[in-house]
PDB file of C-alpha atoms in Angstrom:
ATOM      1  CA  UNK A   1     250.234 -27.603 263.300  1.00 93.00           C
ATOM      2  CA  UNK A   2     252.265 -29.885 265.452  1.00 94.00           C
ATOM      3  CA  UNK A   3     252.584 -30.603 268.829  1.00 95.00           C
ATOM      4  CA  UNK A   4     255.846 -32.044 270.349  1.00 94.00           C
ATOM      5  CA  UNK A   5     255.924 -33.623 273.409  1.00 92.00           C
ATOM      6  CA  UNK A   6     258.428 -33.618 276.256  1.00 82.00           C
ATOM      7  CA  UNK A   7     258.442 -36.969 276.492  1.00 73.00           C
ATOM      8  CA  UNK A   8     260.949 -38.306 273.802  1.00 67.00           C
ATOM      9  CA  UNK A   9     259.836 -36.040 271.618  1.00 77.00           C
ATOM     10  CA  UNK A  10     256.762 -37.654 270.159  1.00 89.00           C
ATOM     11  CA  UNK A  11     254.950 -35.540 267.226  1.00 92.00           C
ATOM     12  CA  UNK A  12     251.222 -35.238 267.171  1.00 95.00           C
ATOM     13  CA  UNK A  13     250.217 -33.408 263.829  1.00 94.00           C
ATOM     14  CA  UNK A  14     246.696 -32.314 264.876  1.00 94.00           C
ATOM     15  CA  UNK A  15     243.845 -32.754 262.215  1.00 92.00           C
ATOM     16  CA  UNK A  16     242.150 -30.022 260.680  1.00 88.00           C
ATOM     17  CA  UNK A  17     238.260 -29.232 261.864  1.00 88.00           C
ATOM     18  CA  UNK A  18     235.588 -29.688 259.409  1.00 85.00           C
ATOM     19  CA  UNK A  19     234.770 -25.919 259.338  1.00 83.00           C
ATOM     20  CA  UNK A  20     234.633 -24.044 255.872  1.00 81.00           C
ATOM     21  CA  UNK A  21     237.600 -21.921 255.531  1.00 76.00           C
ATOM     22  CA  UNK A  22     238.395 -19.417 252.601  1.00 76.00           C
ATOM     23  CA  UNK A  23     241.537 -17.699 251.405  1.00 79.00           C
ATOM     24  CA  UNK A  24     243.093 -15.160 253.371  1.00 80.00           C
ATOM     25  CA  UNK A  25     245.268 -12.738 252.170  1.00 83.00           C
ATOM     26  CA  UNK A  26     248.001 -10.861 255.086  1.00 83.00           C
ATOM     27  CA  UNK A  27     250.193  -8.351 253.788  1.00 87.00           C
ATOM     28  CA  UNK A  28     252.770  -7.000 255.930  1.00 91.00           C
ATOM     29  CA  UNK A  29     252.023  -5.418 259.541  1.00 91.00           C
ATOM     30  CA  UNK A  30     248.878  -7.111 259.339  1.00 88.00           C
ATOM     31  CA  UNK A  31     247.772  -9.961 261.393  1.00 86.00           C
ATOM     32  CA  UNK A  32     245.215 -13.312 261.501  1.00 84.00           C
ATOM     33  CA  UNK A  33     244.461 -15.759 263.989  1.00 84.00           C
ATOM     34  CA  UNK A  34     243.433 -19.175 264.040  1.00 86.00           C
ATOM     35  CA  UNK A  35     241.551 -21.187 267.116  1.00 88.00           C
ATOM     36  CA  UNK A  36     242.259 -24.407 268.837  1.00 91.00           C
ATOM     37  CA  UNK A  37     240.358 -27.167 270.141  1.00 93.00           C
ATOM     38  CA  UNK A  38     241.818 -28.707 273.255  1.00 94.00           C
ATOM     39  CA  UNK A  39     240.767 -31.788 275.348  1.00 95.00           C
ATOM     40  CA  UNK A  40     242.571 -31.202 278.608  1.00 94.00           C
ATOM     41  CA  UNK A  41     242.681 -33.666 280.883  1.00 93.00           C
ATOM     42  CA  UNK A  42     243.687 -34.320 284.576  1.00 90.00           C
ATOM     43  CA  UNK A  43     243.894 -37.693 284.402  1.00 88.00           C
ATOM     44  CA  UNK A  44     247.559 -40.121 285.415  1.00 86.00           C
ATOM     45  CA  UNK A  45     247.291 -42.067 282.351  1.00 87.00           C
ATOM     46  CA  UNK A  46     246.240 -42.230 278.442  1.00 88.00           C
ATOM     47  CA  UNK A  47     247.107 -38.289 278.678  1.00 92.00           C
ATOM     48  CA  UNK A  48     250.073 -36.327 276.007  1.00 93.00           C
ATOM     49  CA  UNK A  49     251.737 -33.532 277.505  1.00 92.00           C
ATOM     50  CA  UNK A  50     253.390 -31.072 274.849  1.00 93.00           C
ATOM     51  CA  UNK A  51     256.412 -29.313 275.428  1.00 93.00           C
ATOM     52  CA  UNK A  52     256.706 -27.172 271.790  1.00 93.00           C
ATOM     53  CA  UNK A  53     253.999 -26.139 269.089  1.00 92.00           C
ATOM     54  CA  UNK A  54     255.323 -25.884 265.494  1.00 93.00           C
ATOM     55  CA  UNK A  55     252.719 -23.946 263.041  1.00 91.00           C
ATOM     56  CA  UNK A  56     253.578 -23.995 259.182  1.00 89.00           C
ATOM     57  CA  UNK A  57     251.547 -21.201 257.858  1.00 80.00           C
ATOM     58  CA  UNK A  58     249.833 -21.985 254.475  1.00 77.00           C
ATOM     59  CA  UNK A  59     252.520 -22.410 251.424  1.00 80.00           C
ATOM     60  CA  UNK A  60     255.565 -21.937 253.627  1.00 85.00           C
ATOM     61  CA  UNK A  61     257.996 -24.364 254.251  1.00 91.00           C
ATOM     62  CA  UNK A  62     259.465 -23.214 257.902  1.00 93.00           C
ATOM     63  CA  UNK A  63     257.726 -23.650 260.845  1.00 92.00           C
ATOM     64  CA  UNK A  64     257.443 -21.196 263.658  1.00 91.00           C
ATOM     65  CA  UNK A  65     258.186 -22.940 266.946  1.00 93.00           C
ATOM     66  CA  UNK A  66     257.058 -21.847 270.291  1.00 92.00           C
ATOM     67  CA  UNK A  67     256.957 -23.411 273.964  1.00 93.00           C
ATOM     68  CA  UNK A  68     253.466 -24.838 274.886  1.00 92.00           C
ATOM     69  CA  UNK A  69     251.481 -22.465 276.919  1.00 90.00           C
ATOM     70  CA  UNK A  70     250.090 -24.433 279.570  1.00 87.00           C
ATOM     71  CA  UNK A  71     253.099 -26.369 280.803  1.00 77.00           C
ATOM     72  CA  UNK A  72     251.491 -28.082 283.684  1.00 78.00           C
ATOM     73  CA  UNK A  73     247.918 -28.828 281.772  1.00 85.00           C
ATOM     74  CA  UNK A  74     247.938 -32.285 280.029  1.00 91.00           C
ATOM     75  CA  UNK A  75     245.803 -33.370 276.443  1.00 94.00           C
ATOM     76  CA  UNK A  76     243.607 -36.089 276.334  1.00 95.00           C
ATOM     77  CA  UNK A  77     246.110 -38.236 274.091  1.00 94.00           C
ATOM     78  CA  UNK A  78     243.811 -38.856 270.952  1.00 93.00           C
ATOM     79  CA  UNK A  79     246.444 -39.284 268.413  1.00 92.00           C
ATOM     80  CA  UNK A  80     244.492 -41.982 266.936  1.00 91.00           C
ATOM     81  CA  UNK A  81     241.436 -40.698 267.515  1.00 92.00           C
ATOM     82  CA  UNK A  82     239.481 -40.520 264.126  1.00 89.00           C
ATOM     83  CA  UNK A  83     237.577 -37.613 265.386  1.00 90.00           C
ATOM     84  CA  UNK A  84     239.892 -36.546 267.964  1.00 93.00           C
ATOM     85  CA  UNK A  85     238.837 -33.533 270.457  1.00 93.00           C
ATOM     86  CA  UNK A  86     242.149 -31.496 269.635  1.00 94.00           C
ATOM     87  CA  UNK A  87     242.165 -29.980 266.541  1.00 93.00           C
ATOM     88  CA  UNK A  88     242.881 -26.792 264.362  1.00 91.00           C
ATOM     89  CA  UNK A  89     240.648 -24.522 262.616  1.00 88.00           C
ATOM     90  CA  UNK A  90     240.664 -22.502 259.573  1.00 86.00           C
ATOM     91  CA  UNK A  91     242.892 -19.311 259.707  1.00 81.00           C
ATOM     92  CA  UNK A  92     240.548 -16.067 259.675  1.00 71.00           C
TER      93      UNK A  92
END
């Protein structure tokens, strides 16, 4: 998953948690979910503020791209954050 922000466009491909995950098999008309970790933040600087969210589901090659949500709500910018407080976890 990747978030783009509106601000040149700058990628942040957000790190996986450390949860177990397991295979997950979805034929057609069904559904699965996935959660998110978010740091939000308030703050005027050291903040990221996406504009789009690409997901790449598991061996696929396109991405689905959507707007971000919460247009007026801001992430703690932890890009380089080793164990950053925005992440992704497993699909299921």
């Amino acid at each position: 998953m990747d978030l783009i922000s509106i601000n040149g466009g700058e990628r942040w491909s957000l790190i996986r948690s450390s949860q177990k995950w397991s295979s997950v098999e979805v034929e057609a008309g069904q559904s699965t979910e996935f959660t998110l970790n978010l740091a939000f933040t308030k703050e005027n600087e050291g903040f990221y503020q996406p504009a789009w969210v690409e997901i790449t589901p598991p061996n696929e090659t396109k991405a689905l791209k959507i707007e971000w949500p919460w247009e007026t709500d801001t992430l703690v910018d932890q890009r380089s954050a080793t164990h950053p407080g925005t992440f992704v976890n497993p699909i299921g």
